[in-house]
């Protein structure tokens, strides 16, 4: 939910900057496929850091302007996988990124850099960029105005870090290409999700609901990659669950439950390596997660403890803000661990038992579509169309995973004269055409009619399918609900079947290429809960996508992709580093202190009998990372055993006053930690005062040694 006060007031302060940036990275040579391979494909996997700033940047996901980064729990990664035909230039690239969603600006910049490095090898049709949908990553990488409000503009350090990480992960995968084989498997994941809008789901036809045993998709599909000798290369898992185990009070940058599953799988396969290191890459990608929550205890009134599982998700006392869903753990960290562990465990089982090999040619189809004006043929006699983008009243109510503000409630099918008047005075009144097109949605923000200083929402949207033998990856530009995703998979599979390509496995990859919020079924749209109010192209959005993706599947099945019109190209607005985030100021130390000094020491001794934590407080800088090190007897050297990407380390940053920032490092000592002598090191940078250029100087701090023993 975009905080209404911000959406109505911050607009007055927006201005436009015109500048451009250029990346001078040297291009890598293109590796040509080799002939005569024993495996089915050339395969490559790569992982690269895309974390970006971890302090003072708004986090992207809950759209809460007060949720600003204040440290680091786990690093964010881009994980890239390349599948190539050995005897041709045909390739498919799938990239899963630990971010909220892929923005159009992000994709356009990545494609531009790939073209400068590889020419026409990696293009808009064969490169899929998919966000995991963590709600705990930095924002600021969008070019459309609506997303500037809670992200405080377009923030170049955030955008650049993600672009660089994506491109680097593809570079690594490209360099690692080798002969290999692919296997697919599927299985059911239990105790890891609920439908957060069950009342909406119930609106779907009874005959359709009767075909499914659950109101969420519990099936996980995994793709196993091995080289020609059977050595592990990588994993892609698709499973529908929102990465919102970390709630909207969290301020530590992290990859949430699916990211934790990735770390567990990679640590299992990259024995002896630190987190984020090693050649095996495991991506837990998003799917049709629109109405799927990991908060399995369901919604309860936090003030009374009673259930608030009702159509409006509201409480008798306190209303909507009191209705929150809780995860299975004792706190959000524990819930993240539990859900991540569940997902990892099923993926590990499926990976070990994967025996169905994927073979066959590669193909990809892509179009740009003006989603604000798609004519949809529902049947031989009835044609409808999509609408200019608009958000409804229930959008401002938020969800049981992250509530909104004021008196907005889910399920609103009528507007409010008070908010309508404020909107009309500050932003303009929605046209009658837009209001009629979106019925029964009461329009709160007519974003498709708002263009200052730039359009508020995209009109031009990517639709894309990539096929790897019998596997079809349907890349969707938003969050499909459970039933919407089921209909899309069926439509694509049916289209392949009817054109001689039977037996296709169809997976949905969510949050791809450009973000367009949610996609509900027509029936779900009628009751206007959050997901429906956020279906920005109107009640026939899903029908339009079904028509478009059928067309892509048909083109692939009939080998007529070359005849598809590419469609209108999306705009690239000339905006760089336009932000309301305060500039970084110079750093100062307390009297008689220097950067890196320890302000609060560790204890000298810890006994591992349960999950313990100890912390250090350092003077702080803007860039930071840490290591936990153990003393190696006999060698006289210190060995790094943890870094700032590790799940059990936490880095907290506080700004302080007069430029005297502090960093607190915690290590939550696992039960299986080896007894020994340890220390914690902190690495940072400071900006020197008293000079115009304010040069950045590195420094480090180190704790006293401490001993860990076991019973």
XYZ file of C-alpha atoms in Angstrom:
711
model
C 0.000 0.000 0.000
C 1.350 3.404 -1.013
C 0.952 5.580 2.071
C -1.817 7.971 1.129
C -0.359 10.999 2.812
C 2.871 10.563 0.894
C 1.043 9.998 -2.370
C -0.936 13.172 -1.936
C 1.703 15.502 -0.575
C 5.171 14.522 -1.787
C 4.212 15.259 -5.391
C 4.595 18.975 -4.705
C 8.317 18.531 -4.165
C 9.162 16.518 -7.270
C 11.574 17.971 -9.824
C 13.313 16.477 -12.807
C 16.987 15.940 -13.477
C 18.426 15.310 -16.919
C 21.684 13.437 -17.056
C 22.974 10.082 -18.139
C 25.450 7.488 -17.008
C 27.685 5.033 -18.800
C 29.294 1.776 -17.745
C 32.745 1.212 -19.181
C 33.051 -2.468 -18.288
C 35.084 -4.344 -20.879
C 32.979 -6.755 -22.938
C 33.590 -10.453 -22.552
C 34.271 -12.613 -25.581
C 31.348 -14.669 -26.817
C 31.814 -18.393 -26.278
C 30.748 -20.363 -29.310
C 28.871 -23.609 -28.754
C 30.869 -26.745 -29.399
C 29.836 -29.728 -31.452
C 29.393 -33.364 -30.551
C 28.464 -33.043 -26.893
C 27.254 -36.100 -25.020
C 24.958 -33.984 -22.832
C 21.864 -32.295 -24.188
C 22.861 -28.661 -23.714
C 25.589 -26.248 -22.837
C 24.811 -25.093 -19.305
C 26.173 -22.293 -17.160
C 25.290 -20.870 -13.755
C 26.500 -17.715 -12.070
C 25.853 -15.758 -8.885
C 26.759 -12.148 -8.122
C 26.120 -9.708 -5.291
C 23.483 -7.067 -6.033
C 22.895 -5.798 -2.483
C 23.467 -2.080 -2.930
C 23.095 0.414 -0.061
C 21.918 -1.132 3.213
C 21.306 2.059 5.180
C 18.955 5.025 4.776
C 17.436 3.668 1.539
C 13.697 2.824 1.683
C 12.981 -0.895 1.440
C 10.829 -1.986 -1.497
C 7.773 -4.144 -0.978
C 5.494 -2.937 1.790
C 5.485 0.609 0.381
C 5.996 2.007 3.858
C 8.055 5.216 3.670
C 9.121 4.745 7.284
C 10.666 1.338 6.553
C 14.193 2.468 5.776
C 17.247 0.240 5.629
C 19.248 0.107 8.834
C 21.667 -2.750 8.312
C 22.169 -6.177 6.818
C 20.923 -9.668 7.628
C 21.790 -11.448 4.368
C 23.242 -10.170 1.133
C 21.141 -10.073 -2.008
C 22.200 -12.027 -5.065
C 21.446 -12.282 -8.749
C 21.473 -15.917 -9.879
C 21.748 -16.524 -13.622
C 21.344 -19.709 -15.641
C 22.151 -20.105 -19.322
C 20.903 -22.979 -21.446
C 22.384 -23.181 -24.963
C 22.031 -25.520 -27.914
C 25.455 -27.024 -28.657
C 25.285 -26.549 -32.411
C 23.529 -23.222 -32.752
C 23.329 -19.757 -31.231
C 19.974 -20.486 -29.584
C 20.044 -19.681 -25.889
C 17.727 -19.091 -22.958
C 18.792 -17.052 -19.938
C 16.841 -17.180 -16.694
C 17.859 -14.821 -13.907
C 16.334 -14.846 -10.413
C 17.198 -11.735 -8.428
C 16.791 -11.120 -4.680
C 14.750 -7.950 -5.169
C 11.115 -6.968 -4.810
C 10.395 -7.090 -8.512
C 12.044 -6.305 -11.836
C 11.350 -2.786 -13.033
C 11.209 -1.708 -16.642
C 14.123 0.681 -16.109
C 16.195 -2.123 -14.627
C 15.501 -4.485 -17.518
C 16.209 -1.873 -20.181
C 19.560 -1.004 -18.618
C 20.527 -4.671 -18.318
C 19.601 -5.384 -21.944
C 21.604 -2.364 -23.065
C 24.724 -3.604 -21.285
C 24.257 -7.158 -22.539
C 24.014 -5.896 -26.103
C 27.238 -3.902 -25.718
C 29.024 -7.046 -24.470
C 27.492 -9.842 -26.488
C 25.826 -8.267 -29.504
C 22.600 -10.104 -30.379
C 23.354 -13.236 -28.338
C 21.339 -12.183 -25.267
C 18.218 -10.220 -26.148
C 14.803 -9.163 -24.871
C 13.228 -12.370 -26.207
C 15.614 -14.914 -24.625
C 16.559 -13.197 -21.352
C 14.074 -13.520 -18.472
C 14.639 -11.362 -15.395
C 12.543 -12.461 -12.388
C 12.416 -10.902 -8.915
C 12.085 -13.200 -5.910
C 9.775 -10.579 -4.356
C 11.616 -10.118 -1.085
C 10.131 -7.119 0.700
C 13.433 -6.350 2.429
C 15.603 -5.120 -0.429
C 16.502 -1.513 -1.289
C 14.097 0.374 -3.546
C 14.748 3.293 -5.857
C 15.180 1.508 -9.221
C 11.935 2.537 -10.961
C 11.321 5.180 -13.605
C 7.542 5.465 -13.146
C 6.376 8.180 -10.773
C 4.111 6.124 -8.501
C 7.049 4.083 -7.216
C 9.044 7.190 -6.351
C 6.901 8.090 -3.377
C 7.855 5.372 -0.931
C 11.265 4.797 -2.588
C 12.013 8.522 -2.444
C 12.852 8.741 -6.133
C 15.212 6.962 -8.497
C 18.334 6.184 -6.487
C 21.351 5.589 -8.696
C 23.482 3.592 -6.204
C 20.587 1.181 -5.714
C 19.819 0.861 -9.433
C 23.477 0.513 -10.404
C 24.154 -2.211 -7.829
C 21.292 -4.354 -9.163
C 22.189 -3.802 -12.818
C 25.832 -4.595 -12.156
C 24.945 -7.718 -10.174
C 22.598 -9.056 -12.857
C 25.070 -8.485 -15.667
C 27.927 -9.979 -13.656
C 25.902 -13.095 -12.831
C 25.174 -13.559 -16.549
C 28.866 -12.995 -17.321
C 29.829 -15.728 -14.861
C 27.238 -18.133 -16.245
C 28.455 -17.360 -19.758
C 32.067 -18.059 -18.794
C 31.057 -21.294 -17.048
C 29.194 -22.834 -19.991
C 29.884 -26.541 -20.278
C 28.243 -29.665 -21.596
C 25.454 -30.875 -19.371
C 21.981 -32.251 -18.850
C 18.721 -30.995 -17.365
C 16.214 -32.882 -15.226
C 12.794 -31.813 -13.954
C 10.872 -32.928 -10.891
C 7.837 -31.780 -8.949
C 6.371 -32.326 -5.518
C 4.084 -30.940 -2.838
C 5.260 -28.485 -0.173
C 3.220 -28.585 3.023
C 2.868 -26.194 5.980
C 4.380 -23.226 4.178
C 1.546 -21.075 2.790
C -2.046 -19.923 3.139
C -4.339 -17.971 0.864
C -4.520 -14.457 2.286
C -7.680 -13.583 0.311
C -9.807 -16.723 0.634
C -13.008 -14.723 0.234
C -11.829 -13.638 -3.225
C -10.849 -17.178 -4.158
C -14.334 -18.410 -3.237
C -15.839 -16.187 -5.945
C -14.386 -18.434 -8.649
C -16.774 -20.960 -10.247
C -17.589 -24.003 -8.133
C -16.727 -26.432 -10.937
C -13.291 -24.848 -11.209
C -12.561 -24.865 -7.481
C -13.668 -28.511 -7.265
C -10.747 -29.528 -9.458
C -8.231 -28.487 -6.810
C -7.663 -29.723 -3.284
C -6.354 -26.387 -1.991
C -6.850 -22.656 -2.469
C -3.093 -22.291 -3.016
C -0.706 -24.028 -5.408
C 1.360 -26.339 -3.232
C 3.372 -27.822 -6.085
C 7.058 -27.033 -6.399
C 8.763 -27.561 -9.755
C 12.549 -27.850 -9.843
C 15.045 -27.865 -12.696
C 18.264 -29.742 -11.965
C 21.462 -28.898 -13.844
C 24.435 -31.279 -13.994
C 27.477 -31.479 -16.226
C 28.141 -34.386 -18.600
C 29.809 -36.311 -15.759
C 26.840 -35.860 -13.444
C 28.463 -33.190 -11.265
C 26.069 -30.672 -9.785
C 25.846 -27.248 -11.428
C 22.665 -25.608 -10.263
C 18.993 -25.627 -9.342
C 15.985 -23.491 -10.201
C 12.879 -23.949 -8.065
C 9.503 -22.371 -8.775
C 7.076 -22.238 -5.859
C 4.260 -19.820 -5.032
C 4.767 -18.039 -1.722
C 5.202 -14.396 -0.762
C 8.619 -13.642 0.784
C 7.035 -11.661 3.614
C 8.068 -13.702 6.618
C 10.083 -10.599 7.527
C 7.374 -8.069 8.317
C 7.136 -4.332 7.752
C 8.906 -3.494 11.013
C 12.132 -5.039 9.696
C 14.959 -2.713 8.685
C 17.663 -5.235 7.830
C 18.270 -5.855 4.131
C 17.705 -9.551 3.434
C 16.313 -12.068 0.943
C 13.571 -13.454 3.243
C 12.358 -17.072 3.229
C 13.176 -18.018 -0.378
C 16.585 -16.383 -0.062
C 17.259 -18.397 3.078
C 16.352 -21.558 1.141
C 18.908 -20.563 -1.527
C 21.606 -20.065 1.091
C 20.889 -23.464 2.652
C 21.024 -25.273 -0.689
C 24.191 -23.510 -1.798
C 25.909 -24.173 1.522
C 24.971 -27.853 1.187
C 26.498 -28.089 -2.284
C 29.457 -25.721 -1.817
C 31.058 -27.518 1.100
C 33.719 -25.574 2.956
C 32.855 -22.274 1.250
C 31.596 -19.089 2.825
C 28.054 -17.916 2.157
C 27.830 -16.473 -1.332
C 30.864 -18.406 -2.572
C 31.175 -21.598 -4.596
C 30.192 -22.635 -8.110
C 26.848 -24.291 -7.364
C 23.952 -21.851 -7.734
C 20.456 -22.426 -6.305
C 17.600 -20.069 -7.177
C 14.227 -20.204 -5.469
C 12.210 -18.182 -7.939
C 8.767 -16.630 -7.628
C 5.623 -17.926 -9.279
C 1.876 -17.134 -9.040
C 2.136 -15.875 -5.458
C -0.339 -12.995 -5.641
C -2.689 -14.206 -2.895
C -0.264 -16.558 -1.123
C 1.170 -15.765 2.314
C 3.821 -17.620 4.369
C 2.192 -16.412 7.583
C 0.557 -19.747 8.265
C -1.043 -18.927 11.608
C -3.414 -16.693 9.683
C -4.845 -13.262 10.520
C -5.569 -12.303 14.129
C -6.361 -9.063 15.889
C -3.089 -8.175 17.557
C -4.913 -6.350 20.370
C -7.472 -9.016 21.254
C -6.185 -12.279 19.799
C -9.421 -13.096 17.977
C -9.523 -14.110 14.319
C -10.023 -11.407 11.695
C -10.377 -13.794 8.776
C -13.314 -11.906 7.293
C -13.979 -10.286 3.883
C -12.727 -6.883 5.089
C -9.790 -8.202 7.194
C -10.792 -5.876 10.011
C -11.043 -6.105 13.800
C -13.971 -5.041 16.028
C -11.585 -2.899 18.066
C -8.976 -0.941 16.161
C -10.160 -1.827 12.653
C -7.857 -2.821 9.784
C -4.505 -1.823 11.368
C -5.015 -4.443 14.091
C -5.525 -7.372 11.648
C -2.210 -9.065 10.953
C -1.171 -12.560 9.902
C 1.571 -14.312 11.844
C 4.157 -16.819 10.720
C 4.877 -20.174 12.389
C 7.871 -18.978 14.417
C 8.436 -17.099 17.640
C 9.385 -13.955 15.708
C 9.912 -12.904 12.095
C 13.464 -14.272 12.011
C 12.281 -17.650 13.246
C 9.353 -17.679 10.806
C 11.713 -16.876 7.931
C 13.946 -19.758 8.983
C 11.065 -22.236 9.283
C 9.457 -21.435 5.923
C 12.838 -21.294 4.198
C 13.819 -24.633 5.719
C 10.547 -26.211 4.530
C 11.070 -24.995 0.985
C 14.726 -26.047 0.954
C 13.977 -29.513 2.310
C 11.435 -30.274 -0.419
C 13.743 -28.913 -3.123
C 16.602 -31.042 -1.805
C 14.403 -34.147 -1.957
C 13.180 -33.358 -5.460
C 16.686 -32.587 -6.678
C 18.069 -35.866 -5.349
C 15.309 -37.859 -7.064
C 15.014 -35.942 -10.337
C 15.092 -38.469 -13.183
C 12.897 -37.004 -15.952
C 15.340 -35.524 -18.437
C 14.581 -32.383 -20.415
C 15.577 -32.656 -24.064
C 14.721 -30.845 -27.239
C 15.255 -27.487 -28.881
C 15.292 -24.068 -27.271
C 12.955 -21.301 -28.299
C 11.716 -17.958 -27.021
C 9.009 -15.490 -27.921
C 8.529 -11.937 -26.688
C 6.301 -8.982 -27.404
C 5.815 -5.504 -26.046
C 2.118 -4.792 -25.610
C 0.162 -1.661 -24.782
C -1.775 -3.202 -21.896
C -3.981 -0.138 -21.504
C -5.693 -0.893 -24.816
C -5.910 -4.623 -25.559
C -8.997 -5.873 -27.383
C -9.958 -9.236 -25.905
C -12.159 -11.737 -27.701
C -13.986 -13.586 -24.935
C -15.951 -15.618 -27.479
C -17.214 -15.385 -31.036
C -19.685 -12.624 -30.200
C -18.273 -10.777 -27.195
C -15.237 -8.476 -27.208
C -13.966 -6.445 -24.244
C -10.895 -4.315 -23.606
C -8.403 -3.471 -20.945
C -8.206 -0.069 -19.228
C -5.756 2.698 -18.543
C -3.958 1.896 -15.270
C -5.754 2.745 -12.038
C -5.613 1.678 -8.392
C -8.707 1.127 -6.284
C -9.548 2.051 -2.724
C -8.649 -1.351 -1.305
C -5.116 -0.884 -2.600
C -4.646 1.620 0.224
C -5.876 -0.914 2.787
C -2.876 -3.196 2.323
C -3.061 -6.884 3.237
C -2.906 -9.089 6.316
C 0.852 -9.320 5.617
C 1.248 -5.546 5.755
C -1.704 -3.339 6.600
C -2.390 0.110 5.239
C -3.461 3.263 7.010
C -6.395 5.509 7.857
C -9.885 4.109 7.281
C -9.291 2.132 4.100
C -10.563 -1.444 4.111
C -10.308 -4.399 1.770
C -13.422 -5.210 -0.219
C -14.306 -1.563 -0.912
C -16.623 -1.248 -3.910
C -17.528 2.359 -3.177
C -15.341 5.438 -2.902
C -15.208 7.981 -0.105
C -16.157 11.635 -0.719
C -13.462 12.856 1.687
C -10.588 11.106 -0.084
C -12.101 11.756 -3.496
C -12.084 15.492 -2.800
C -8.458 15.513 -1.635
C -7.410 13.468 -4.667
C -9.310 15.652 -7.110
C -7.750 18.847 -5.737
C -4.185 17.565 -5.702
C -3.989 15.003 -8.480
C -7.016 15.507 -10.670
C -10.263 13.626 -11.075
C -10.393 10.263 -12.909
C -12.184 10.471 -16.229
C -15.614 8.947 -16.606
C -14.148 6.538 -19.147
C -11.583 5.229 -16.664
C -14.129 4.931 -13.871
C -16.529 3.012 -16.103
C -13.820 0.752 -17.496
C -12.639 -0.292 -14.017
C -16.060 -1.006 -12.486
C -16.772 -2.231 -9.853
C -13.428 -0.833 -8.695
C -13.795 2.613 -7.092
C -10.776 4.449 -8.483
C -8.498 6.009 -5.899
C -5.577 6.903 -8.186
C -6.129 7.157 -11.933
C -2.441 6.543 -12.588
C -2.886 6.011 -16.324
C -4.070 9.608 -16.631
C -1.286 11.063 -14.472
C 1.844 12.012 -16.397
C 3.748 14.577 -14.325
C 6.685 14.611 -14.072
C 6.593 11.247 -15.860
C 3.861 8.637 -16.320
C 2.852 7.060 -13.032
C 2.425 3.552 -14.405
C 3.632 1.676 -17.488
C 1.424 1.207 -20.529
C 3.958 -0.862 -22.486
C 4.440 -4.283 -20.911
C 6.567 -7.348 -21.747
C 4.970 -10.735 -22.404
C 7.421 -13.596 -22.857
C 7.708 -17.376 -23.030
C 10.928 -19.384 -23.216
C 10.945 -23.108 -23.918
C 13.692 -25.550 -23.032
C 12.682 -28.797 -24.670
C 9.433 -29.820 -22.975
C 9.614 -27.061 -20.330
C 7.844 -23.755 -20.950
C 8.717 -20.818 -18.687
C 5.956 -18.216 -18.799
C 7.442 -14.901 -17.674
C 4.695 -12.707 -16.244
C 4.975 -8.986 -15.399
C 3.360 -9.036 -11.996
C 1.686 -11.080 -9.285
C -0.852 -13.593 -10.562
C -3.196 -15.010 -7.953
C -3.504 -18.763 -7.450
C -6.463 -19.256 -9.795
C -5.160 -16.745 -12.335
C -1.938 -18.724 -12.522
C -3.794 -21.998 -12.929
C -5.792 -20.593 -15.831
C -2.650 -19.229 -17.474
C -0.762 -22.517 -17.218
C -3.750 -24.391 -18.641
C -4.158 -21.928 -21.512
C -0.495 -22.144 -22.507
C -0.400 -25.937 -22.207
C -3.620 -26.266 -24.235
C -2.205 -24.062 -26.975
C 0.923 -26.195 -27.210
C -1.182 -29.371 -27.196
C -3.463 -28.164 -29.980
C -0.504 -27.384 -32.249
C 1.324 -30.663 -32.018
C 3.538 -30.019 -28.980
C 1.880 -32.187 -26.354
C 3.176 -32.942 -22.872
C 4.699 -29.564 -22.094
C 5.519 -28.757 -18.466
C 4.442 -25.151 -17.905
C 5.799 -23.053 -15.045
C 5.033 -19.448 -14.221
C 7.916 -17.165 -13.373
C 6.611 -14.157 -11.458
C 7.648 -10.519 -11.126
C 9.392 -10.507 -14.524
C 10.678 -7.706 -16.731
C 8.302 -4.906 -15.660
C 6.076 -4.510 -12.604
C 2.317 -4.130 -13.100
C 1.081 -5.073 -9.606
C -1.535 -7.878 -9.456
C -3.593 -9.993 -11.826
C -6.783 -11.531 -10.427
C -9.516 -13.520 -12.140
C -12.591 -11.664 -13.336
C -14.586 -13.215 -10.490
C -12.042 -12.240 -7.827
C -12.007 -8.721 -9.228
C -15.683 -8.248 -8.412
C -15.176 -8.236 -4.622
C -12.262 -5.775 -4.719
C -9.912 -6.975 -2.049
C -6.331 -5.699 -2.174
C -5.210 -7.883 -5.081
C -8.199 -6.882 -7.219
C -7.847 -3.183 -6.401
C -4.223 -3.546 -7.534
C -5.147 -5.174 -10.859
C -4.316 -1.983 -12.679
C -5.573 -2.703 -16.207
C -9.127 -3.490 -15.148
C -11.419 -6.520 -14.812
C -10.338 -8.141 -18.101
C -6.606 -8.039 -17.399
C -6.299 -11.805 -17.004
C -8.306 -12.474 -20.173
C -5.946 -10.177 -22.076
C -2.898 -12.019 -20.784
C -4.433 -15.412 -21.599
C -4.942 -14.224 -25.175
C -1.434 -12.806 -25.454
C 0.387 -15.789 -23.974
C -1.638 -18.179 -26.136
C -0.319 -16.237 -29.102
C 3.277 -16.646 -27.946
C 2.799 -20.383 -27.328
C 1.210 -20.794 -30.747
C 4.112 -19.030 -32.418
C 6.650 -21.284 -30.688
C 4.668 -24.465 -31.420
C 4.233 -23.598 -35.102
C 7.755 -22.213 -35.533
C 6.448 -18.777 -36.523
C 8.080 -16.667 -33.819
C 9.767 -14.598 -36.504
C 6.337 -13.438 -37.681
C 5.318 -11.994 -34.298
C 5.197 -8.192 -34.265
C 7.627 -6.883 -31.661
C 5.131 -4.246 -30.524
C 5.687 -0.672 -29.293
C 8.992 -0.258 -27.454
C 8.788 1.018 -23.872
C 10.087 4.488 -23.026
C 13.410 5.131 -21.343
C 13.093 8.327 -19.321
C 16.171 10.487 -19.003
C 16.349 10.444 -15.212
C 19.384 9.634 -13.094
C 19.784 9.788 -9.330
C 16.670 11.846 -8.709
C 16.084 11.243 -5.028
C 14.767 12.718 -1.821
C 17.173 10.587 0.220
C 19.432 12.951 2.203
C 22.988 13.279 0.948
C 25.686 11.386 2.825
C 27.413 13.707 5.246
C 30.934 13.560 6.627
C 31.649 11.205 9.524
C 32.879 12.148 12.976
C 34.111 10.210 15.943
C 33.503 10.786 19.658
C 36.222 12.527 21.606
C 39.334 10.351 22.040
C 37.971 7.734 19.636
C 38.935 6.748 16.111
C 36.985 4.955 13.391
C 36.860 1.244 14.075
C 37.145 1.508 17.845
C 35.033 -0.987 19.753
C 32.466 0.773 21.934
C 30.992 -2.340 23.561
C 33.071 -5.508 23.794
C 32.156 -9.167 23.588
C 32.282 -11.419 26.601
C 35.367 -13.568 26.943
C 33.530 -16.892 27.016
C 30.431 -18.450 25.390
C 29.027 -21.933 25.848
C 26.977 -23.408 23.000
C 23.909 -24.963 24.579
C 21.301 -23.075 22.559
C 21.154 -20.286 20.012
C 23.164 -17.516 21.638
C 24.000 -14.077 20.365
C 26.708 -11.616 21.158
C 27.151 -8.151 19.821
C 29.737 -5.473 19.240
C 29.190 -1.786 18.723
C 31.602 0.089 16.448
C 31.788 3.601 15.156
C 30.216 3.445 11.716
C 30.644 4.393 8.063
C 28.520 4.147 4.950
C 29.995 0.989 3.405
C 30.482 -1.986 5.617
C 30.962 -5.690 6.000
C 32.150 -8.088 8.659
C 33.877 -11.398 9.268
C 33.798 -13.894 12.101
C 37.180 -15.582 12.404
C 38.560 -18.531 14.329
C 42.141 -19.000 15.420
C 43.802 -22.013 13.803
C 46.087 -23.731 16.291
C 49.487 -24.549 14.920
C 49.387 -22.124 12.006
C 49.111 -18.939 14.040
C 46.543 -17.652 11.527
C 42.928 -16.557 11.653
C 40.407 -18.295 9.391
C 37.182 -16.624 8.262
C 34.152 -18.782 9.124
C 31.319 -16.263 8.626
C 30.750 -13.138 6.564
C 27.985 -10.558 6.359
C 26.014 -12.763 3.956
C 25.653 -15.453 6.610
C 22.216 -16.010 8.100
C 23.492 -16.024 11.691
C 25.282 -12.647 11.497
C 23.390 -9.385 11.792
C 24.652 -5.913 11.085
C 22.734 -2.979 12.549
C 23.476 0.616 11.619
C 22.274 3.725 13.428
C 22.920 7.216 12.210
C 23.423 8.836 15.601
C 23.957 12.569 15.934
C 26.651 14.985 14.774
C 27.869 12.437 12.208
C 28.701 9.884 14.930
C 27.143 6.747 13.505
C 27.340 3.349 15.161
C 27.424 -0.196 13.815
C 26.343 -3.135 15.940
C 27.422 -6.617 14.878
C 25.683 -9.699 16.231
C 26.631 -13.309 15.748
C 23.875 -15.728 16.686
C 26.083 -18.694 17.433
C 24.772 -21.953 15.898
C 24.632 -25.089 18.008
C 27.135 -26.891 15.809
C 29.842 -24.221 16.103
C 33.266 -25.750 16.665
C 34.813 -24.935 20.058
C 37.743 -22.551 19.798
C 39.000 -18.988 19.943
C 37.125 -16.445 17.846
C 37.052 -12.764 17.005
C 34.888 -10.397 14.952
C 36.312 -7.943 12.447
C 34.528 -4.960 10.956
C 35.529 -3.168 7.745
C 34.264 0.272 6.833
C 34.958 3.594 5.188
C 34.757 7.143 6.488
C 34.353 10.465 4.758
C 36.922 12.965 5.935
C 35.718 16.357 7.091
C 37.242 19.698 6.257
C 37.923 19.060 2.570
C 35.885 19.840 -0.508
C 36.188 16.392 -2.065
C 35.743 14.543 1.242
C 37.958 11.551 0.320
C 36.776 8.142 1.473
C 39.174 6.318 3.755
C 39.000 2.630 4.671
C 39.347 1.452 8.238
C 38.674 -1.653 10.279
C 37.867 -2.638 13.816
C 38.413 -5.877 15.670
C 36.927 -7.303 18.828
C 38.773 -8.936 21.669
C 39.125 -12.664 21.321
C 36.523 -14.876 22.919
C 36.240 -18.591 23.501
C 33.387 -20.901 22.534
C 33.046 -24.197 24.349
C 30.478 -26.984 24.310
C 29.002 -29.117 27.038
